[in-house]
Each structure stands twice: as structure tokens, then as C-alpha cells.
């Protein structure tokens, strides 16, 4: 469960480039909810996810994960509760390390690391069976370097790494945007399976309004660092992209001029 | 041809510089942290070991203290970078400069002789081996143990976390790794190895000198690059082996060059030759791409 209250964050405070990215963001996500997040470029979606993960610290406001205050904790102290997958397929894994070494890093997420061997024999069976669920044949390539894999394969492994150890929330920031359409739908399907199987609480940023409505249980739209609308349950059923656009106009008295948002 | 003494001498210094190359591998390669502290931590190790030996310490204990001193120096550099956000290269230069004064303070004068003192080498002379053979055998043992320990460390959970920190810090943080802590630990261990090298060097040369660190970084880099050209570092073990092989090849090559009268080279030309060799290795096509990138276009 996530409770974010009145988050404010200004980049470059006091400089000519001052940029308020979060302006009173508040959002409560209940256990097991799968929230899709939309909003035009620069709306603050990535910044919000970064704030939840600890990559940026907010100027004011409060972030609770499972009712524990994490507002001031650095990234590595939140990872026991927060797992994430980045937009850049190369960012979530280490290309110079082997597949099994990457997974061995992930299996220790949020736990103490010691001087014992990182890639332990008892992990291998688990690595193989997890990789086998991807259907990419990676279970036979444990010692291959990550850099040998394609972007889609690496993103699939990133997703697997995010779900290898239990976490309370999963953050996905346009994690299919850099993939070709076929790979993107494969990774999206994988995402849905993992979230359903592990009953994860998830926040998925997407550029596609259509996808935002098709996937997940709730849709939130951000604009200028705030939530403009938040729909779930009955209200969300049967909704189409044009309904979302109407909703935005009603809320803001504006039309959306971000082409990229309309195109997808 | 090289005389026996010149040959063993090159081998002996090569082995010592293998330790320096380990340290540079750790900072430059594993952590992607260009660290020039080594030019100060090498004489620091020498000074600490020399003064403690003169004060009557057991030479192995004195050598251990030199390792700790080197680690402390590395930790200072890393702290300047991690906590005070000073650019890594600049942080290391600051420590290196500071160490020059500190080394003078430790020794009380620019150089200290160890000729009459018991060193880690002394007990072995009684075994009927020649002077230079003793150091080669002992240093081979020391570097072998260091290689094994480093190799195991790199394969450990903490070692893997350190490798991830250098390769992809954002990913490392997302996996719960305290990247700042890893940088501090790694740069400390790196300079600990260099401190060890300095301590052994002082004992085999019979003296410690404040200027003995000049150019250590470049010689270490030359060893690293040379080694990687001979042994492609496809695994941690091969990368470590490359450090040792590179350092020995480098020293032998230098010995041959100085020995060949036709070339007319003198010992004082060594730093110039090394700088030219490293430059060539960095810019020539086919040189290791990663290092090339590091020096030509520094990442933020
Ligand atoms: N590290 C940063 N430094 C300065 N400004 C930033 C930084 N990250 C994001 N911003 C700015 O904050 C605003 C929100 O950005 P972001 O959260 O990335 O938007 P989104 O992901 O919704 O497209 C943008 O105006 C962006 O330029
Ligand atoms: Mg974004």
C-alpha cells in the first residue's frame, strides 16, 4: 500500500531554471491495486515514481509504504519494499555481468550481502525455472553475458528481477516504450501475469491512453505535478480514450495538445 | 641480453607492480573511478612500513600497517567524492597532494634507508637462495594469495554488488545496494593493495623515498592495458591474471629497452617512455575501447 500526501518538489529551486515538477501530488494506492498512470510529457510521472523509489527526495509531503514512513530514506533502504523496472531496457540490468549474476543481485534485493559466493548452487534451479516462464530459452544461457541479449529480452529479465524477491510495490515507468510493438505486447503480458500471480501493488506509467484503460484496475492522470483525475471500478468500465479526453477537459477547462498522447 | 640481476630485478618490480595493477583494476575498471591517489598511497605504504620497521616492529606487521594506511588514504578520496560530491579525479588529486606532506611528516625527511634492518625478506636469505631469487619467490607468493583473495571477493555477494555499482549505479541502487559505501570500500581496498606494494618495494629496495610514487599510476595503467592486450579479460580471474602478466611484461620490456645500448635510453627516461606507451595504447585502434572512452570523453 502506498500513501503519498501533498508531495512537492521543485528542480533547480532559486535558479532561472526553477521547475516545479510535483505540486501537491497526493495518491493512495491500496494493496493489490494495479494503477496505470498517464499524463503529457513533463507532467511529473517519472518524478513521482522516482520520489516513491527514493531516487529523488521530495521538498515536502509524506510518503508511506505499508504505513512505514520512507519519505527521507535513500533508494537502497527502500528496496525491501519497492521494486522497479526502468524505461530504458539497458538500465535495469548490468551488461557486463552474466544472466545468473544479475539474478543473484536481484535475489538479495533489500537483504544483507556478505562474503559468501554470490551465485549459489541452490539458486540455480530457481533461476532456471523463473527464466523458463519467459519462454525465451534463457534458462539454458545462465552464464551468458547480459549484453548479448536483445532489448526485449533484457526488459523481460528486468521484470523477472523485480519480482524475484517479494516487494510491496512494483513501479514500472514506460517499461515497454522502447521496445518494438511485438516485444512490447509480450513484456506487457508478462507484466500482467507477474502482477496477478504475486498479487502485487503496481504503478505503471504508460504513454498510451488505450493501454491505460485496458490494463490494470485503476487509471490516474497527472498534469503539472498533480492528479487531475482518478478513476476505478464501475466508472472506468467501458471507458474509451475520448472519454478520458473529455474528462480532462472538464477537470481543467483545457484541451490536450500533446500529440504523442493522442496518437497512441 | 639481460644480466641475471637485471632479469630478476625486473621480475621482482613487475610482481610488485602487479599489486598496483590490481588496485587500478579495482578503481578504474570495476568501479569506473579514475583514482590518482595511488601516486601518494604507494610512498605512504613505503613510509609507514619503513618507519615501523626502524621502530622495531615485526616487518610483516609493519607491512600490514602499510596496507591499512593505504586503505585509509583511499577511503579519504572516496569520502571526498561520495559525501562532499567532489569530482572523483579531483578528489584523488587532493588526497595525493596531501599525502606528499603526510609522507614527509611520517618519515621526517625525504628518504629513509632500511639497509641494516630486518625486512620480510631477511629470514629467507638463510635458505641458500640468491638475493633476487628470494624476493621473486616471496612476492610471487604474496601476489598469488592476493589474486586468490581478490578473485573470491569479486565472486562474493559484496564483490558482485561492487561490480554492479561501477557498471550501472542506478540499477545497483534499485537492487538495494548502497553504492556510496561500495565506492568507499572499493577505493580503500584498491589503495590498500597499493600501500602493500609500496611497503614491499621499500623493503626490497632497502629505502623509502617521498618521490618514489611519481608515475605509479601511469605504470599501473600501462601494466593493466598491456596485460589486457595479452589476456583478454573475459572473466574476473583472467582480468586479475592480466594485471600480473602485464606488469611483468612491462618491467621486462623496460629492462630490455634500457639494456639495449643502441637505443641510448637512460633510467630517467622511463616516465616519458611509459607516458608515450600509455598514450599510444589509449589512442591506437584496437586498444581496449572502454578505457579509450574513459579518457577521451569523460562521463559526468
Ligand atoms: N533531474 C531533473 N532536473 C531538473 N528537472 C527535471 C529533472 N527531472 C525532471 N525534471 C523536470 O520535471 C518535470 C517533470 O518531469 P518528468 O517527471 O520526467 O515528466 P514525465 O515523466 O511525466 O514526462 C519536467 O519539466 C522535467 O523537465
Ligand atoms: Mg517520464
Coordinates of C-alpha atoms and ligand atoms in Angstrom, one line a residue:
Chain A
X1 CA 0.0 0.0 0.0
X2 CA 1.2 3.5 -0.9
X3 CA 0.1 6.7 0.7
X4 CA 1.6 9.8 -0.8
X5 CA 0.4 13.1 0.7
X6 CA 0.9 16.5 -0.8
X7 CA 4.3 15.8 -2.4
X8 CA 6.1 18.9 -3.6
X9 CA 9.4 19.0 -5.5
X10 CA 11.0 21.8 -7.4
X11 CA 14.0 21.2 -9.5
X12 CA 16.6 24.0 -9.6
X13 CA 15.0 25.9 -6.8
X14 CA 16.1 29.6 -6.8
X15 CA 17.7 29.4 -10.3
X16 CA 16.4 30.7 -13.6
X17 CA 15.6 27.1 -14.5
X18 CA 13.4 26.6 -11.5
X19 CA 10.9 23.9 -12.4
X20 CA 8.1 22.7 -10.0
X21 CA 7.7 19.1 -11.0
X22 CA 5.5 18.0 -8.2
X23 CA 2.9 20.5 -6.9
X24 CA 0.9 18.8 -4.2
X25 CA 0.7 15.2 -5.5
X26 CA -1.5 13.0 -3.4
X27 CA -2.4 9.5 -4.1
X28 CA -3.3 6.4 -2.1
X29 CA -2.9 3.0 -3.7
X30 CA -4.4 0.1 -1.8
X31 CA -2.9 -3.3 -1.5
X32 CA -3.3 -5.3 -4.7
X33 CA -4.3 -2.4 -6.9
X34 CA -2.8 -2.1 -10.4
X35 CA -2.8 1.6 -11.3
X36 CA -2.0 2.9 -14.8
X37 CA -0.6 6.4 -14.8
X38 CA -1.0 8.7 -17.8
X39 CA -0.2 12.4 -18.5
X40 CA 1.6 14.5 -21.0
X41 CA 5.3 14.9 -21.3
X42 CA 6.7 16.7 -18.3
X43 CA 3.6 16.1 -16.2
X44 CA 5.7 14.6 -13.4
X45 CA 5.1 10.9 -13.9
X46 CA 8.7 9.8 -13.7
X47 CA 9.4 12.3 -10.9
X48 CA 6.6 10.8 -8.9
X49 CA 7.9 7.3 -9.4
X50 CA 11.4 8.4 -8.6
X51 CA 10.1 10.0 -5.4
X52 CA 8.4 6.8 -4.4
X53 CA 11.6 4.8 -5.2
X54 CA 13.9 7.3 -3.4
X55 CA 15.9 8.4 -6.4
X56 CA 14.8 11.9 -5.7
X57 CA 13.8 13.2 -2.3
X58 CA 10.7 15.5 -2.1
X59 CA 10.9 19.0 -0.7
X60 CA 7.8 18.5 1.4
X61 CA 5.0 16.0 1.8
X62 CA 5.0 12.4 3.1
X63 CA 5.4 9.0 1.6
X64 CA 4.2 5.9 3.4
X65 CA 4.7 2.4 2.0
X66 CA 2.8 -0.2 4.0
X67 CA 2.3 2.5 6.6
X68 CA 6.0 3.0 7.1
X69 CA 7.4 6.5 6.5
X70 CA 10.0 6.3 3.8
X71 CA 10.0 10.0 2.9
X72 CA 13.6 10.6 3.8
X73 CA 15.1 7.1 3.1
X74 CA 17.6 6.7 0.2
X75 CA 16.8 4.3 -2.6
X76 CA 18.8 1.4 -1.3
X77 CA 16.9 1.5 2.0
X78 CA 13.5 1.3 0.3
X79 CA 14.2 -1.7 -2.0
X80 CA 13.0 -4.2 0.5
X81 CA 9.5 -2.8 -0.3
X82 CA 9.9 -1.1 -3.6
X83 CA 10.9 -2.9 -6.9
X84 CA 11.1 -1.1 -10.2
X85 CA 11.6 -1.5 -14.0
X86 CA 13.0 1.4 -16.0
X87 CA 12.0 2.6 -19.4
X88 CA 15.5 2.0 -20.9
X89 CA 15.9 -1.7 -21.3
X90 CA 19.6 -1.4 -20.7
X91 CA 19.2 0.4 -17.4
X92 CA 17.7 -2.4 -15.4
X93 CA 20.5 -5.0 -15.8
X94 CA 24.3 -5.0 -15.9
X95 CA 25.5 -5.9 -19.4
X96 CA 29.0 -6.9 -18.2
X97 CA 27.6 -9.4 -15.7
X98 CA 26.2 -12.8 -16.6
X99 CA 22.5 -13.6 -16.5
X100 CA 22.9 -15.6 -13.3
X101 CA 24.9 -12.8 -11.7
X102 CA 22.2 -10.3 -12.5
X103 CA 19.6 -12.6 -11.0
X104 CA 21.9 -13.1 -8.0
X105 CA 22.0 -9.4 -7.4
X106 CA 18.2 -9.3 -7.5
X107 CA 17.7 -12.2 -5.2
X108 CA 19.5 -10.2 -2.5
X109 CA 17.4 -7.0 -3.0
X110 CA 16.6 -5.5 0.3
X111 CA 18.7 -8.1 2.2
X112 CA 22.2 -8.0 3.7
X113 CA 25.0 -9.0 1.5
X114 CA 28.0 -10.9 2.8
X115 CA 31.2 -12.5 1.7
X116 CA 29.7 -15.8 0.6
X117 CA 29.6 -16.7 -3.0
X118 CA 27.0 -14.6 -4.8
X119 CA 25.8 -17.2 -7.3
X120 CA 25.0 -20.0 -5.0
X121 CA 24.2 -23.5 -6.4
X122 CA 20.9 -23.6 -4.6
X123 CA 19.7 -20.6 -6.5
X124 CA 20.3 -22.1 -10.0
X125 CA 17.2 -24.3 -10.1
X126 CA 15.1 -21.3 -9.2
X127 CA 16.8 -19.1 -11.8
X128 CA 16.2 -21.7 -14.4
X129 CA 12.5 -22.2 -13.7
X130 CA 11.8 -18.5 -13.5
X131 CA 13.7 -17.9 -16.8
X132 CA 11.8 -20.8 -18.4
X133 CA 8.5 -18.9 -17.7
X134 CA 9.6 -16.3 -20.2
X135 CA 9.7 -18.8 -23.0
X136 CA 12.9 -17.2 -24.4
X137 CA 15.2 -20.1 -23.9
X138 CA 17.3 -18.1 -21.4
X139 CA 17.2 -20.9 -18.9
X140 CA 20.0 -22.5 -20.9
X141 CA 22.1 -19.4 -21.0
X142 CA 22.7 -18.6 -17.4
X143 CA 26.4 -17.9 -17.8
X144 CA 25.9 -15.7 -20.9
X145 CA 26.7 -12.0 -20.5
X146 CA 23.6 -9.9 -20.2
X147 CA 25.0 -7.6 -23.0
X148 CA 24.4 -10.5 -25.5
X149 CA 20.6 -10.2 -25.0
X150 CA 18.2 -8.1 -27.1
X151 CA 16.4 -5.1 -25.5
X152 CA 13.2 -7.1 -25.2
X153 CA 15.0 -10.0 -23.6
X154 CA 16.7 -7.7 -21.1
X155 CA 13.5 -6.0 -20.2
X156 CA 11.9 -9.3 -19.6
X157 CA 14.8 -10.3 -17.3
X158 CA 14.5 -6.9 -15.5
X159 CA 10.9 -7.7 -14.8
X160 CA 11.8 -11.1 -13.5
X161 CA 14.5 -9.5 -11.3
X162 CA 11.9 -7.1 -9.9
X163 CA 9.7 -10.0 -8.9
X164 CA 12.4 -12.4 -7.7
X165 CA 12.1 -11.3 -4.1
X166 CA 8.8 -10.2 -2.6
X167 CA 8.2 -6.5 -2.5
X168 CA 5.1 -4.4 -1.6
X169 CA 5.1 -2.3 -4.7
X170 CA 6.2 -2.5 -8.2
X171 CA 7.0 0.6 -10.2
X172 CA 7.0 0.5 -14.0
X173 CA 8.0 3.6 -15.9
X174 CA 7.0 3.3 -19.6
X175 CA 8.9 0.0 -19.5
X176 CA 7.6 -1.1 -22.9
X177 CA 8.0 2.2 -24.7
X178 CA 11.5 1.5 -26.1
X179 CA 10.5 -1.9 -27.5
X180 CA 9.1 -2.9 -30.9
X181 CA 5.3 -3.5 -30.8
X182 CA 5.5 -7.3 -30.7
X183 CA 8.1 -7.4 -27.9
X184 CA 6.2 -4.6 -26.1
X185 CA 3.0 -6.7 -26.0
X186 CA 5.0 -9.7 -24.9
X187 CA 6.5 -7.7 -22.0
X188 CA 3.1 -6.2 -21.1
X189 CA 1.5 -9.6 -21.0
X190 CA 4.4 -10.8 -18.8
X191 CA 3.9 -7.8 -16.5
X192 CA 0.2 -8.6 -16.1
X193 CA 0.9 -12.2 -15.3
X194 CA 3.5 -11.4 -12.7
X195 CA 1.4 -8.8 -11.0
X196 CA -1.6 -11.2 -11.0
X197 CA 0.4 -14.2 -9.7
X198 CA 2.2 -12.3 -7.0
X199 CA -0.8 -10.1 -6.2
X200 CA 1.5 -7.1 -6.4
X201 CA 0.5 -3.5 -5.8
X202 CA 1.7 -1.8 -9.0
X203 CA 2.0 1.6 -10.6
X204 CA 2.6 1.5 -14.4
X205 CA 3.3 4.7 -16.3
X206 CA 2.2 4.4 -20.0
X207 CA 2.1 6.7 -22.9
X208 CA -0.9 5.0 -24.4
X209 CA -4.3 6.0 -23.1
X210 CA -5.8 2.9 -24.7
X211 CA -3.4 0.7 -22.8
X212 CA -4.0 2.6 -19.6
X213 CA -7.7 1.6 -19.8
X214 CA -7.2 -1.9 -21.0
X215 CA -4.7 -2.9 -18.3
X216 CA -4.9 -2.6 -14.6
X217 CA -7.7 -1.8 -12.2
X218 CA -7.5 2.0 -11.9
X219 CA -6.3 4.9 -14.0
X220 CA -4.7 8.1 -12.8
X221 CA -3.9 11.1 -14.9
X222 CA -1.3 13.6 -13.8
X223 CA -0.9 17.2 -15.1
X224 CA 1.6 19.8 -13.9
X225 CA 2.6 17.7 -10.9
X226 CA -0.9 17.0 -9.7
X227 CA -3.6 14.3 -10.1
X228 CA -6.3 15.6 -12.4
X229 CA -8.5 12.6 -12.3
X230 CA -8.5 9.2 -10.8
X231 CA -11.0 6.5 -12.0
X232 CA -11.5 3.0 -10.9
X233 CA -14.2 0.2 -10.7
X234 CA -17.6 0.9 -12.4
X235 CA -16.6 4.4 -13.6
X236 CA -13.7 3.0 -15.5
X237 CA -15.5 0.1 -17.2
X238 CA -16.3 0.6 -20.9
X239 CA -14.4 3.9 -20.9
X240 CA -12.7 4.9 -24.1
X241 CA -9.9 7.2 -25.0
X242 CA -12.2 10.0 -26.0
X243 CA -14.0 9.8 -22.6
X244 CA -10.6 10.3 -20.9
X245 CA -10.0 13.4 -23.0
X246 CA -13.5 14.8 -22.1
X247 CA -12.8 14.1 -18.5
X248 CA -9.5 16.0 -18.7
X249 CA -11.3 19.0 -20.4
X250 CA -14.0 19.0 -17.7
X251 CA -11.5 19.0 -15.0
X252 CA -9.1 21.5 -16.4
X253 CA -11.1 23.5 -18.9
X254 CA -8.3 22.7 -21.3
X255 CA -7.7 20.5 -24.3
X256 CA -4.9 18.2 -24.5
X257 CA -2.4 19.4 -27.0
X258 CA 0.2 16.8 -26.5
X259 CA 0.2 14.9 -29.8
X260 CA 2.1 11.9 -28.5
X261 CA -0.7 11.3 -26.0
X262 CA -3.4 11.4 -28.7
X263 CA -1.6 9.4 -31.2
X264 CA -1.2 6.3 -29.1
Chain B
X1 CA 71.0 -9.9 -23.2
X2 CA 69.9 -9.0 -19.7
X3 CA 72.1 -10.0 -16.8
X4 CA 70.7 -12.3 -14.2
X5 CA 70.4 -9.5 -11.8
X6 CA 68.6 -7.2 -14.2
X7 CA 66.3 -10.1 -15.1
X8 CA 65.3 -10.9 -11.5
X9 CA 65.1 -7.2 -10.7
X10 CA 62.6 -6.7 -13.5
X11 CA 60.6 -9.7 -12.4
X12 CA 60.6 -8.5 -8.8
X13 CA 59.4 -5.0 -9.6
X14 CA 57.0 -6.5 -12.1
X15 CA 55.4 -8.6 -9.3
X16 CA 55.2 -5.5 -7.0
X17 CA 53.5 -3.5 -9.8
X18 CA 51.2 -6.4 -10.3
X19 CA 49.7 -5.4 -6.9
X20 CA 49.4 -1.8 -8.1
X21 CA 47.7 -3.0 -11.3
X22 CA 45.2 -5.0 -9.1
X23 CA 44.4 -1.7 -7.3
X24 CA 44.0 0.2 -10.5
X25 CA 41.8 -2.6 -12.0
X26 CA 39.6 -2.3 -8.9
X27 CA 39.2 1.5 -9.2
X28 CA 39.4 2.2 -12.9
X29 CA 37.8 -0.9 -14.2
X30 CA 35.4 -2.3 -11.6
X31 CA 34.3 1.0 -10.0
X32 CA 34.8 3.2 -13.1
X33 CA 36.5 5.6 -10.6
X34 CA 39.7 7.2 -12.1
X35 CA 41.8 7.3 -9.0
X36 CA 45.2 9.0 -8.8
X37 CA 45.6 8.6 -5.1
X38 CA 48.0 5.7 -5.8
X39 CA 50.8 8.1 -6.5
X40 CA 50.6 9.1 -2.8
X41 CA 49.5 5.8 -1.3
X42 CA 52.5 3.9 -2.8
X43 CA 55.1 6.0 -1.0
X44 CA 52.7 6.1 2.0
X45 CA 52.9 2.3 2.3
X46 CA 56.7 2.5 1.9
X47 CA 57.0 5.2 4.6
X48 CA 54.7 3.6 7.1
X49 CA 56.5 0.2 6.7
X50 CA 59.9 1.7 6.8
X51 CA 59.4 3.8 9.9
X52 CA 57.7 1.0 11.8
X53 CA 60.5 -1.5 10.8
X54 CA 63.0 1.0 12.1
X55 CA 61.0 1.4 15.2
X56 CA 61.5 -2.3 15.8
X57 CA 58.1 -3.7 14.5
X58 CA 57.9 -7.1 13.0
X59 CA 58.2 -6.5 9.3
X60 CA 55.0 -8.3 8.4
X61 CA 53.1 -6.3 11.0
X62 CA 54.7 -3.1 9.6
X63 CA 53.5 -4.3 6.1
X64 CA 50.0 -4.9 7.5
X65 CA 50.0 -1.3 8.9
X66 CA 51.1 0.0 5.4
X67 CA 48.0 -1.8 3.9
X68 CA 45.8 -0.1 6.5
X69 CA 47.4 3.3 5.8
X70 CA 46.8 2.8 2.1
X71 CA 43.2 1.9 2.8
X72 CA 42.7 5.0 4.9
X73 CA 44.1 7.2 2.1
X74 CA 41.7 5.5 -0.4
X75 CA 38.8 6.0 1.9
X76 CA 39.5 9.7 2.2
X77 CA 39.5 10.1 -1.6
X78 CA 36.2 8.1 -1.8
X79 CA 34.6 10.1 1.0
X80 CA 35.5 13.4 -0.7
X81 CA 33.7 12.1 -3.8
X82 CA 30.8 10.4 -2.1
X83 CA 30.0 12.7 0.8
X84 CA 31.3 16.0 -0.5
X85 CA 30.4 15.4 -4.1
X86 CA 33.8 16.4 -5.4
X87 CA 34.6 15.0 -8.9
X88 CA 36.4 11.7 -8.4
X89 CA 39.5 12.6 -10.4
X90 CA 39.9 15.9 -8.4
X91 CA 39.2 14.2 -5.1
X92 CA 42.0 11.8 -5.8
X93 CA 44.4 14.6 -6.8
X94 CA 43.6 16.4 -3.5
X95 CA 44.4 13.3 -1.5
X96 CA 47.6 12.6 -3.5
X97 CA 48.9 16.2 -2.9
X98 CA 48.0 15.9 0.8
X99 CA 49.8 12.6 1.1
X100 CA 53.1 14.3 -0.1
X101 CA 53.1 16.4 3.1
X102 CA 51.9 13.5 5.2
X103 CA 54.6 11.2 3.9
X104 CA 57.3 13.7 4.7
X105 CA 55.9 14.1 8.2
X106 CA 55.9 10.3 8.6
X107 CA 59.5 9.9 7.6
X108 CA 60.7 13.2 9.0
X109 CA 63.0 13.6 5.9
X110 CA 62.8 12.9 2.2
X111 CA 64.2 9.4 2.4
X112 CA 64.9 6.7 4.9
X113 CA 67.3 3.8 4.4
X114 CA 66.4 0.2 5.6
X115 CA 69.8 -1.4 4.8
X116 CA 70.6 -2.8 8.2
X117 CA 67.0 -3.6 9.2
X118 CA 65.2 -7.0 9.2
X119 CA 62.6 -7.0 6.4
X120 CA 60.1 -9.6 5.3
X121 CA 62.9 -10.8 3.0
X122 CA 65.6 -11.3 5.6
X123 CA 64.6 -14.7 7.1
X124 CA 64.7 -16.3 3.6
X125 CA 68.3 -15.4 2.8
X126 CA 69.5 -18.2 5.1
X127 CA 67.9 -20.8 2.9
X128 CA 70.8 -20.5 0.4
X129 CA 68.9 -18.7 -2.3
X130 CA 70.3 -15.7 -4.1
X131 CA 69.1 -12.2 -3.0
X132 CA 66.9 -11.6 -6.0
X133 CA 65.5 -15.1 -6.2
X134 CA 64.3 -14.6 -2.6
X135 CA 62.2 -11.5 -3.5
X136 CA 60.8 -13.1 -6.6
X137 CA 59.7 -16.2 -4.8
X138 CA 58.2 -14.3 -1.8
X139 CA 56.5 -11.7 -4.0
X140 CA 55.1 -14.4 -6.2
X141 CA 53.6 -16.0 -3.1
X142 CA 52.2 -12.6 -1.9
X143 CA 50.7 -11.8 -5.3
X144 CA 49.3 -15.3 -5.7
X145 CA 47.5 -15.0 -2.3
X146 CA 46.2 -11.5 -3.2
X147 CA 45.0 -12.7 -6.6
X148 CA 43.1 -15.6 -5.0
X149 CA 41.5 -13.4 -2.3
X150 CA 40.5 -10.7 -4.8
X151 CA 39.0 -13.3 -7.1
X152 CA 36.9 -14.8 -4.3
X153 CA 35.9 -11.4 -3.2
X154 CA 34.7 -10.4 -6.6
X155 CA 32.6 -13.5 -6.7
X156 CA 31.1 -12.8 -3.3
X157 CA 27.8 -11.0 -2.7
X158 CA 29.6 -7.8 -1.7
X159 CA 32.0 -8.1 -4.6
X160 CA 29.2 -8.5 -7.1
X161 CA 27.4 -5.5 -5.6
X162 CA 30.6 -3.6 -6.1
X163 CA 30.9 -4.6 -9.8
X164 CA 27.3 -3.6 -10.3
X165 CA 28.0 -0.2 -8.7
X166 CA 30.7 0.6 -11.2
X167 CA 28.8 -0.8 -14.2
X168 CA 25.3 0.6 -13.6
X169 CA 24.9 2.6 -10.4
X170 CA 21.2 3.3 -10.9
X171 CA 20.4 -0.4 -11.3
X172 CA 22.6 -1.2 -8.3
X173 CA 20.7 1.2 -6.1
X174 CA 17.4 -0.2 -7.4
X175 CA 18.7 -3.6 -6.2
X176 CA 19.2 -2.2 -2.7
X177 CA 23.0 -1.6 -3.0
X178 CA 24.4 1.3 -1.0
X179 CA 26.6 2.5 -3.9
X180 CA 28.4 5.1 -1.9
X181 CA 29.5 2.5 0.6
X182 CA 30.7 0.3 -2.2
X183 CA 32.8 3.1 -3.7
X184 CA 34.4 3.8 -0.3
X185 CA 35.1 0.1 0.3
X186 CA 36.5 -0.5 -3.2
X187 CA 38.7 2.6 -3.4
X188 CA 40.0 1.7 0.1
X189 CA 40.9 -1.8 -0.9
X190 CA 42.4 -0.6 -4.1
X191 CA 44.8 1.7 -2.2
X192 CA 45.4 -0.9 0.4
X193 CA 46.9 -3.0 -2.3
X194 CA 49.0 -0.1 -3.5
X195 CA 50.1 0.5 0.1
X196 CA 51.2 -3.1 0.2
X197 CA 53.1 -2.7 -3.0
X198 CA 54.9 0.4 -1.6
X199 CA 55.8 -1.5 1.6
X200 CA 57.3 -4.4 -0.3
X201 CA 59.1 -2.1 -2.7
X202 CA 60.7 -0.2 0.1
X203 CA 61.8 -3.5 1.7
X204 CA 63.3 -4.9 -1.5
X205 CA 65.0 -1.7 -2.4
X206 CA 66.2 -1.0 1.1
X207 CA 64.8 2.5 1.2
X208 CA 61.7 4.6 1.2
X209 CA 61.6 7.9 -0.6
X210 CA 58.9 10.6 -0.9
X211 CA 59.3 10.8 -4.6
X212 CA 59.0 7.1 -5.3
X213 CA 55.3 7.4 -6.1
X214 CA 55.8 9.7 -9.1
X215 CA 54.2 8.0 -12.1
X216 CA 53.0 4.9 -10.3
X217 CA 49.5 5.5 -11.7
X218 CA 50.8 5.5 -15.2
X219 CA 53.0 2.4 -14.8
X220 CA 50.0 0.6 -13.2
X221 CA 47.8 1.6 -16.1
X222 CA 50.4 0.5 -18.6
X223 CA 50.5 -2.8 -16.9
X224 CA 46.8 -3.1 -16.9
X225 CA 46.4 -2.2 -20.6
X226 CA 49.3 -4.3 -21.6
X227 CA 48.0 -7.3 -19.7
X228 CA 44.6 -7.0 -21.2
X229 CA 46.1 -7.0 -24.7
X230 CA 47.7 -10.3 -23.9
X231 CA 45.0 -11.9 -21.9
X232 CA 41.5 -10.8 -22.9
X233 CA 39.7 -10.1 -19.6
X234 CA 36.6 -12.1 -20.3
X235 CA 36.3 -13.1 -16.6
X236 CA 37.4 -11.7 -13.3
X237 CA 40.1 -14.3 -13.0
X238 CA 41.5 -13.5 -16.4
X239 CA 41.4 -9.8 -15.7
X240 CA 43.4 -10.3 -12.5
X241 CA 45.9 -12.6 -14.2
X242 CA 46.2 -9.9 -16.9
X243 CA 47.3 -7.4 -14.3
X244 CA 50.2 -9.6 -13.1
X245 CA 51.3 -10.6 -16.6
X246 CA 51.0 -7.1 -17.9
X247 CA 53.1 -5.7 -15.0
X248 CA 55.8 -8.3 -15.5
X249 CA 55.9 -7.9 -19.3
X250 CA 56.1 -4.1 -18.9
X251 CA 59.0 -4.3 -16.5
X252 CA 60.9 -6.8 -18.7
X253 CA 60.3 -4.6 -21.7
X254 CA 61.7 -1.6 -19.9
X255 CA 64.7 -3.6 -18.7
X256 CA 65.4 -4.7 -22.3
X257 CA 65.0 -1.2 -23.6
X258 CA 67.4 0.3 -21.0
X259 CA 69.8 -2.6 -21.6
X260 CA 69.9 -2.1 -25.4
X261 CA 72.8 0.4 -25.8
X262 CA 71.8 1.1 -29.4
X263 CA 68.7 2.9 -28.1
X264 CA 70.7 5.1 -25.8
X265 CA 68.0 5.3 -23.2
X266 CA 68.7 6.1 -19.6
X267 CA 66.7 5.3 -16.4
X268 CA 65.4 8.8 -16.1
X269 CA 63.7 8.4 -19.5
X270 CA 61.4 5.8 -18.0
X271 CA 58.4 8.0 -17.2
X272 CA 58.5 9.6 -20.6
X273 CA 58.5 6.2 -22.3
X274 CA 55.7 5.0 -20.1
X275 CA 53.6 8.1 -20.8
X276 CA 54.1 7.6 -24.5
X277 CA 53.3 3.9 -24.4
X278 CA 50.1 4.5 -22.4
X279 CA 49.1 7.3 -24.8
X280 CA 49.6 5.0 -27.8
X281 CA 47.7 2.2 -26.1
X282 CA 44.8 4.6 -25.5
X283 CA 44.6 6.2 -28.9
X284 CA 45.7 3.4 -31.2
X285 CA 42.9 1.5 -32.9
X286 CA 42.2 -1.8 -31.4
X287 CA 43.1 -0.6 -27.9
X288 CA 40.6 -1.5 -25.3
X289 CA 37.6 0.6 -26.1
X290 CA 36.3 1.1 -22.6
X291 CA 39.5 2.8 -21.4
X292 CA 39.7 4.8 -24.5
X293 CA 36.2 6.2 -23.9
X294 CA 37.1 6.9 -20.3
X295 CA 39.9 9.3 -21.2
X296 CA 38.6 10.8 -24.3
X297 CA 35.1 11.8 -23.2
X298 CA 34.6 11.8 -19.5
X299 CA 31.2 11.0 -18.3
X300 CA 29.5 13.2 -15.8
Ligands
LIG1 N1 16.6 15.7 -12.7 C1 15.9 16.8 -13.1 N2 16.4 18.0 -13.1 C2 15.7 19.1 -13.5 N3 14.5 19.0 -14.0 C3 13.9 17.8 -14.1 C4 14.6 16.6 -13.7 N4 13.8 15.5 -13.9 C5 12.7 16.0 -14.4 N5 12.7 17.3 -14.5 C6 11.6 18.2 -15.0 O1 10.5 18.0 -14.2 C7 9.3 17.9 -15.0 C8 8.6 16.6 -14.8 O2 9.4 15.6 -15.5 P1 9.1 14.1 -15.5 O3 8.7 13.6 -14.2 O4 10.2 13.4 -16.1 O5 7.8 14.1 -16.5 P2 7.1 12.9 -17.2 O6 7.8 11.6 -16.8 O7 5.7 12.9 -16.8 O8 7.2 13.1 -18.7 C9 9.7 18.2 -16.4 O9 9.5 19.6 -16.6 C10 11.2 17.9 -16.4 O10 11.9 18.7 -17.3
LIG2 MG1 8.8 10.1 -17.9

